[in-house]
Structures are given as structure tokens and as C-alpha cells.
DNA sequence: CTGAAAGCGCTAACAC
DNA sequence: GTGTTAGCGCTTTCAG
């Protein structure tokens, strides 16, 4: 394997100069740099990240901890982050918890992260106190995406407001029995979004003077399957809701399916709205409160890069905008006469 | 940062012994190992992968090159692979091409892979001759998932047979005008699956003595959007097909949507079948030829591990089974009377 | 079973 | 601008 030494010998210079030239550091003549690059290319020089890492203490790698890569939101954030990291020469180490409580434990516990990455991106999880301690112990920038953890650098949307916007849309259409499908507000894999969205829903109901009926709140586990189940339960109610707000598009799609199975028309019999603007939302004409997962990934990655080359970096909370996208699964409430 | 030296000093032994003990190598008394482990834990010792990598030449990291993390199949394969790799102490470096031709070029061209990973997993791409050369030049195990590259280690399904099974199912139901929606058989990101599936479709048509109508073959780009577009085109034909075989569930879902938009009932007016058993397939009652992406990821990861600790490893081609899952989007052809 | 010592390939002060 | 010189923190012969 040809190393930096070989290149140095080839151009009859010291390895230090070669190293500087190759990395684009100042203090090297343009001509020298040219010769070095040329020689490196000719010799087929390939740098050793291990050696560089050992010597410099920087791995040019960032860890991304994700609950489930298979979920649209997470995959998309990873996609966005990878894009800008790669662009800046950083590699992305994927830690997929996959719903396995042990995996989560292992990742944080045995800090495999240490000495392996320059920074960490945590997606949507609410780290426990203990995990936060370990994360700060890393002494490296940590950016949290999709969760609101006070005091930490986060990139997310305003979940309360997103849910409020969805609920408001339904209320403005005249709906009075508005159901909510969310997710567990605690558990092994806990997120802050479910709690915030539920709060936004309830607050809006109150704001509009609408009664709060606990029977209209269901857990849809943030999956299509869960949304289908919850939707079926809700829409089979004797006094069923005329509108359903699902806290994610995947659950909303499940509700659409549930309505179909029960022979209900959307939006004639029931309005449905989600959150996300999932890639499939458009094909279902699903009205939703759009957020850009991609952008959240990119912004988070930029935060990482910024943290990495700003000596005195301080955690920042950035909130990305959401937008109500009215498509065709929501319609004005027309009373029972409309059916 | 406490290193191996600190642990050595603590137990009053050489770093060599500590290293051996920590890695579970033979030639260390049980008692010594106990003391070392204990001391390491107490001191909060964290190994440095860079140092270990530099000294041993092994990074305990495998690269996974994926066309689009956001696509169900790829995300699921990654999920499966990550699971077994992590279990065996390997990290997963994600290279997401994201449809960017430059990205692809960069990943293979500037062999960032070298000296950085112990093995490479390539998902679905058909590497070019040049890329294959570079891959072999790595001198490391390379496993290809979801593509048929003769001479290389691959893990995949029999795409020809999967497509044949789907087509056969439709033909057996009495359909004679069976459309096919696939993907480009060449391009920047080219896969072998589209070609194989098209072949399976055509072959089965011929086997059943059904005419081959080029007008019934559309490109759906393997996305819901593409499937919707292709489905709309196909189902708007004057003499429209009575059944549509989409080479992926995502496209099939697009077709379902197209049918709905055109006011056609599935399966009464048109039968639809896909391939994958995508997580959403069940909710659409989509008949499909199931493949386990998860399992392909796991098997591929096991191949990697095997290759890594078998000195004389030879590439193996493993083909995983598929299964026709008849749900409710396909039905017997009942002639025009049925409409 | 354990230890000594020589690197692995590069970076970073510090000289010149 | 460029060279010299120490390491970075491990693993790995080779001795004992």
C-alpha cells in the first residue's frame, strides 16, 4: 500500500510537506502542491483514516443514531444529513436502534461512540438523563433532530403548532367531533413529538370551545398498521368523529384505509389530516401539515460542521417551518344531512 | 482519556497482556482476564478504533453503498444488515448515493473505501466494469445484494422467477391483457432487477400463449409516482389491460391510486399485483410476490462476517425464496360482462 | 502465560 | 516554505 512516505520520496520532500499539500493547508507553494498531488495520483496514494485519526484526534466521521431507518421520516433525515456531510468529506456511521431496547442500551452504554466519531446526531429520541450525561461526557458536539431537549442543540419543527394548525384547519371547516391519533407519550423509544402534538390538539380544541372527549384519542403507534387499527376503532364508534387528525401521515394513510374498509367516503363522511407530507401523501391526496425531513437532516449536518470548526460553539435551537397543505381528504362539515 | 496503558499500570501488567485479555484472545489466565476487565471498567477505559485499526489493519467497519436510503427495500436491507453487523461488533458506514451521479462517481472513484472498511456491501447497483475493477482492487470482501453479477458474491431473489410467478398468477386467473410496469433497464443508477423481471414477464406471457403487446409495457421508475403515472396511461388505453403487474409494490400502490382516480374498481375492473410485500402492501390488500429485504440484509451481513474470518473465502451466490401472497387486488377475469 | 519493543501511517510542533 | 522529530494508542512479533 503506498503511503505518504512513498509520495514524499517521489517528490523528494518531507512527509510533512506532502501532508500539508494533500490536505490543502496553507504554507505550501502552488507548484509544490501540484507536484505532490500529481505524484499522489500517479502512485495511487490512498490516505489512511486510522492513522490520520490517531495522529490528529479527528475521525471525520459522525455518528447518526436513529430509532428505525425504515421509517420515512428517519430515512429522509439521514438522507439529508448524509448529503451535506459527504459533501464536506465526512462519513456517516449509522446506529440503527431498530426498536430493540438492548440496542439502545448498548449504543449509549458502551460508548462505542467515543474516539470513533467527531460528533453525534440523535434522531427524535428523548435521551434519558443518564444518556444525556454520557452524551455530554463525549465532549463532542451532539445535535438532536426532531425532539425538544432544552439546553441541547436541536433541529425540529414546532410540534405543538403543527398539531394546532391541523386541528384548527378541521375546526375551521366546521368539525366539532375531531379525533386524534397519536403515539405513546412514553416508553422504551420515547419521543417528544407525540406529547407536543397531543398538546397542540387539545389546546386548539379548547381554543375553539370544542369539548374534549377522551374516547376520541387513540394510539396509532406512528405506523400505518396502528393508524388502521385506531381509525377502525374511532370510525366504528356509535357517535363517530367527523374528522380525524393523525399525528403522522403514515397513521393518516391507515385511517384512509380504515374508512375505505368501513365503507366510508373521505372526505364526504370523514375528513382526515396528517402531519409530515410523507412521499406518499400526495398520491392519496392527503391534506397534511408538511415538514421537511430532508431539510432537518441538512440543517443538522450543517450544525455539526459548524460546531466542528467553531472553537467556541454553543448549542442552538433551530425550528423549521411547517405548512398546511390542503389536498382532498378534508372538507367542510355538512352535518348529517350531507351523508 | 484513559488508555490501555493506564489499565496495564493499574493491574501491573504489560499492555500486551491487557490487549489480549480485553479482546478475549487465548493465552491469558482467567484470573488475569478478570482483573483486567474489572480494572478497565473501573477506569472507564474506552478503546481507540483508530489506534487498533492502524496497528491491526482492521477497522471493524463495513461500508454499505445504497442507491437511496429512503426507499423501502434499501432501508430494510440496511436495517437487517446493521442488526447482525452490530451484533458482531461491526460498525456500518453508510454511503447513500441518493440518485446523485456524482456521488456514485465519488464513492467508487476516490476509493474512500480503502483502509477505512473491512468489507463492502453494495445494494442493488450494477457496478460498471470500472467500478468492479476498483472493488476488487480493494482486496476486501464485497457482497452485492439484490443484483445478479456473475462471479461476485451476491444475495438476492430469483427476479425472473418472481416476475414469472406474478404473471402466471394473473394468467391463471384468465387474464389475457396483462400490462407490465417496470423501470429503466439502464441508466446512471442501473439495477439488474428491472431487466430480469421484464424477462420473467415476457417469458410467462409466451409460455401461456399470450400475445406480447409493447403498448402494455410502461416505465414506473420503481416509485409510487411513477406507478401512478404509468398506471394512468395504461388504464386510459382504449383497449385497456384487465390486469397490471407492477415490478414493485410501490409502483403497484401507484396503480391502485390510478385506478381509483379513473373510477375503476380493483379487482373488479382491473387486477393488480406487485413484488416485495412492502410494509404497506397489507393495508392495501395488495396481492404480491413477497421477498424479505430484511433477510437479504442479514444474510449478506453474515456473508461479510464469514468472509472476514475465513482465510480462504470464495464468493457465493445465495438466492432467497419468494412467495406469492394472494390478497385482494387480483381476481379472475370475468370478461366484459363483469363490468 | 506474560513482557519488551518495534512499528502501523499519519499529524503537529518546532526548527530552520 | 519546508524539514525534523516526536508521538497518537494500539497490536504483534519474538523472547522468556
mmCIF file of N, CA, C and O in Angstrom, chain B residues 199-233:
data_model
loop_
_atom_site.group_PDB
_atom_site.id
_atom_site.type_symbol
_atom_site.label_atom_id
_atom_site.label_comp_id
_atom_site.label_asym_id
_atom_site.label_seq_id
_atom_site.Cartn_x
_atom_site.Cartn_y
_atom_site.Cartn_z
ATOM 1 N N UNK B 199 -37.997 -9.788 -18.230
ATOM 2 C CA UNK B 199 -37.789 -11.068 -18.919
ATOM 3 C C UNK B 199 -38.764 -12.120 -18.395
ATOM 4 O O UNK B 199 -39.358 -12.880 -19.171
ATOM 5 N N UNK B 200 -38.923 -12.143 -17.076
ATOM 6 C CA UNK B 200 -39.829 -13.120 -16.476
ATOM 7 C C UNK B 200 -41.258 -12.903 -16.953
ATOM 8 O O UNK B 200 -42.001 -13.860 -17.225
ATOM 9 N N UNK B 201 -41.616 -11.665 -17.067
ATOM 10 C CA UNK B 201 -42.963 -11.300 -17.533
ATOM 11 C C UNK B 201 -43.163 -11.769 -18.971
ATOM 12 O O UNK B 201 -44.122 -12.474 -19.284
ATOM 13 N N UNK B 202 -42.240 -11.406 -19.815
ATOM 14 C CA UNK B 202 -42.372 -11.767 -21.234
ATOM 15 C C UNK B 202 -42.366 -13.270 -21.441
ATOM 16 O O UNK B 202 -43.164 -13.810 -22.213
ATOM 17 N N UNK B 203 -41.478 -13.912 -20.738
ATOM 18 C CA UNK B 203 -41.363 -15.358 -20.895
ATOM 19 C C UNK B 203 -42.684 -16.036 -20.522
ATOM 20 O O UNK B 203 -43.163 -16.933 -21.207
ATOM 21 N N UNK B 204 -43.273 -15.560 -19.430
ATOM 22 C CA UNK B 204 -44.509 -16.172 -18.965
ATOM 23 C C UNK B 204 -45.661 -15.917 -19.931
ATOM 24 O O UNK B 204 -46.498 -16.799 -20.163
ATOM 25 N N UNK B 205 -45.675 -14.729 -20.486
ATOM 26 C CA UNK B 205 -46.691 -14.423 -21.490
ATOM 27 C C UNK B 205 -46.584 -15.460 -22.605
ATOM 28 O O UNK B 205 -47.584 -16.082 -23.005
ATOM 29 N N UNK B 206 -45.356 -15.636 -23.082
ATOM 30 C CA UNK B 206 -45.117 -16.581 -24.177
ATOM 31 C C UNK B 206 -45.522 -17.989 -23.756
ATOM 32 O O UNK B 206 -46.228 -18.701 -24.494
ATOM 33 N N UNK B 207 -45.120 -18.376 -22.579
ATOM 34 C CA UNK B 207 -45.440 -19.725 -22.082
ATOM 35 C C UNK B 207 -46.943 -19.983 -22.093
ATOM 36 O O UNK B 207 -47.390 -21.111 -22.294
ATOM 37 N N UNK B 208 -47.688 -18.927 -21.864
ATOM 38 C CA UNK B 208 -49.137 -19.098 -21.817
ATOM 39 C C UNK B 208 -49.793 -18.767 -23.142
ATOM 40 O O UNK B 208 -51.014 -18.642 -23.222
ATOM 41 N N UNK B 209 -48.973 -18.605 -24.141
ATOM 42 C CA UNK B 209 -49.510 -18.321 -25.453
ATOM 43 C C UNK B 209 -50.215 -16.984 -25.550
ATOM 44 O O UNK B 209 -51.101 -16.779 -26.379
ATOM 45 N N UNK B 210 -49.817 -16.064 -24.655
ATOM 46 C CA UNK B 210 -50.455 -14.747 -24.693
ATOM 47 C C UNK B 210 -49.645 -13.820 -25.580
ATOM 48 O O UNK B 210 -48.415 -13.872 -25.593
ATOM 49 N N UNK B 211 -50.326 -12.976 -26.313
ATOM 50 C CA UNK B 211 -49.633 -12.061 -27.210
ATOM 51 C C UNK B 211 -48.834 -11.038 -26.423
ATOM 52 O O UNK B 211 -49.222 -10.665 -25.317
ATOM 53 N N UNK B 212 -47.738 -10.615 -26.989
ATOM 54 C CA UNK B 212 -46.913 -9.606 -26.327
ATOM 55 C C UNK B 212 -47.172 -8.255 -26.971
ATOM 56 O O UNK B 212 -46.856 -8.034 -28.134
ATOM 57 N N UNK B 213 -47.774 -7.364 -26.212
ATOM 58 C CA UNK B 213 -48.099 -6.041 -26.735
ATOM 59 C C UNK B 213 -47.219 -4.982 -26.091
ATOM 60 O O UNK B 213 -47.375 -4.663 -24.912
ATOM 61 N N UNK B 214 -46.281 -4.433 -26.866
ATOM 62 C CA UNK B 214 -45.343 -3.436 -26.329
ATOM 63 C C UNK B 214 -46.063 -2.255 -25.690
ATOM 64 O O UNK B 214 -45.528 -1.615 -24.780
ATOM 65 N N UNK B 215 -47.271 -1.988 -26.134
ATOM 66 C CA UNK B 215 -48.020 -0.859 -25.582
ATOM 67 C C UNK B 215 -48.394 -1.106 -24.127
ATOM 68 O O UNK B 215 -48.762 -0.188 -23.401
ATOM 69 N N UNK B 216 -48.287 -2.355 -23.715
ATOM 70 C CA UNK B 216 -48.654 -2.678 -22.337
ATOM 71 C C UNK B 216 -47.453 -2.680 -21.394
ATOM 72 O O UNK B 216 -47.540 -3.120 -20.257
ATOM 73 N N UNK B 217 -46.316 -2.216 -21.882
ATOM 74 C CA UNK B 217 -45.137 -2.149 -21.019
ATOM 75 C C UNK B 217 -44.816 -0.695 -20.734
ATOM 76 O O UNK B 217 -44.619 0.102 -21.643
ATOM 77 N N UNK B 218 -44.785 -0.353 -19.463
ATOM 78 C CA UNK B 218 -44.519 1.037 -19.090
ATOM 79 C C UNK B 218 -43.386 1.133 -18.080
ATOM 80 O O UNK B 218 -43.091 0.177 -17.360
ATOM 81 N N UNK B 219 -42.804 2.325 -18.007
ATOM 82 C CA UNK B 219 -41.749 2.564 -17.027
ATOM 83 C C UNK B 219 -42.365 3.277 -15.825
ATOM 84 O O UNK B 219 -42.962 4.336 -15.963
ATOM 85 N N UNK B 220 -42.222 2.679 -14.667
ATOM 86 C CA UNK B 220 -42.805 3.283 -13.463
ATOM 87 C C UNK B 220 -41.735 3.754 -12.501
ATOM 88 O O UNK B 220 -42.013 4.156 -11.366
ATOM 89 N N UNK B 221 -40.486 3.699 -12.946
ATOM 90 C CA UNK B 221 -39.357 4.212 -12.148
ATOM 91 C C UNK B 221 -39.260 3.649 -10.733
ATOM 92 O O UNK B 221 -38.562 4.191 -9.885
ATOM 93 N N UNK B 222 -39.990 2.608 -10.482
ATOM 94 C CA UNK B 222 -39.936 1.971 -9.164
ATOM 95 C C UNK B 222 -40.370 2.905 -8.033
ATOM 96 O O UNK B 222 -39.927 2.746 -6.903
ATOM 97 N N UNK B 223 -41.212 3.870 -8.371
ATOM 98 C CA UNK B 223 -41.719 4.765 -7.330
ATOM 99 C C UNK B 223 -43.242 4.799 -7.399
ATOM 100 O O UNK B 223 -43.826 4.400 -8.397
ATOM 101 N N UNK B 224 -43.860 5.278 -6.348
ATOM 102 C CA UNK B 224 -45.312 5.395 -6.333
ATOM 103 C C UNK B 224 -45.732 6.381 -7.424
ATOM 104 O O UNK B 224 -46.671 6.131 -8.186
ATOM 105 N N UNK B 225 -44.998 7.470 -7.513
ATOM 106 C CA UNK B 225 -45.319 8.495 -8.509
ATOM 107 C C UNK B 225 -45.274 7.900 -9.909
ATOM 108 O O UNK B 225 -46.183 8.102 -10.720
ATOM 109 N N UNK B 226 -44.218 7.156 -10.175
ATOM 110 C CA UNK B 226 -44.072 6.543 -11.489
ATOM 111 C C UNK B 226 -45.170 5.535 -11.759
ATOM 112 O O UNK B 226 -45.687 5.438 -12.877
ATOM 113 N N UNK B 227 -45.515 4.785 -10.736
ATOM 114 C CA UNK B 227 -46.564 3.772 -10.895
ATOM 115 C C UNK B 227 -47.901 4.416 -11.181
ATOM 116 O O UNK B 227 -48.693 3.930 -11.986
ATOM 117 N N UNK B 228 -48.118 5.539 -10.527
ATOM 118 C CA UNK B 228 -49.371 6.274 -10.723
ATOM 119 C C UNK B 228 -49.459 6.746 -12.168
ATOM 120 O O UNK B 228 -50.473 6.550 -12.853
ATOM 121 N N UNK B 229 -48.378 7.320 -12.624
ATOM 122 C CA UNK B 229 -48.327 7.838 -13.989
ATOM 123 C C UNK B 229 -48.520 6.699 -14.996
ATOM 124 O O UNK B 229 -49.388 6.763 -15.881
ATOM 125 N N UNK B 230 -47.732 5.668 -14.825
ATOM 126 C CA UNK B 230 -47.799 4.537 -15.746
ATOM 127 C C UNK B 230 -49.176 3.881 -15.695
ATOM 128 O O UNK B 230 -49.760 3.535 -16.722
ATOM 129 N N UNK B 231 -49.684 3.753 -14.486
ATOM 130 C CA UNK B 231 -50.995 3.133 -14.326
ATOM 131 C C UNK B 231 -52.067 3.947 -15.029
ATOM 132 O O UNK B 231 -52.950 3.402 -15.695
ATOM 133 N N UNK B 232 -51.973 5.253 -14.915
ATOM 134 C CA UNK B 232 -52.958 6.112 -15.538
ATOM 135 C C UNK B 232 -52.905 5.942 -17.061
ATOM 136 O O UNK B 232 -53.947 5.846 -17.726
ATOM 137 N N UNK B 233 -51.683 5.895 -17.569
ATOM 138 C CA UNK B 233 -51.518 5.737 -19.019
ATOM 139 C C UNK B 233 -52.135 4.416 -19.474
ATOM 140 O O UNK B 233 -52.954 4.364 -20.403
#
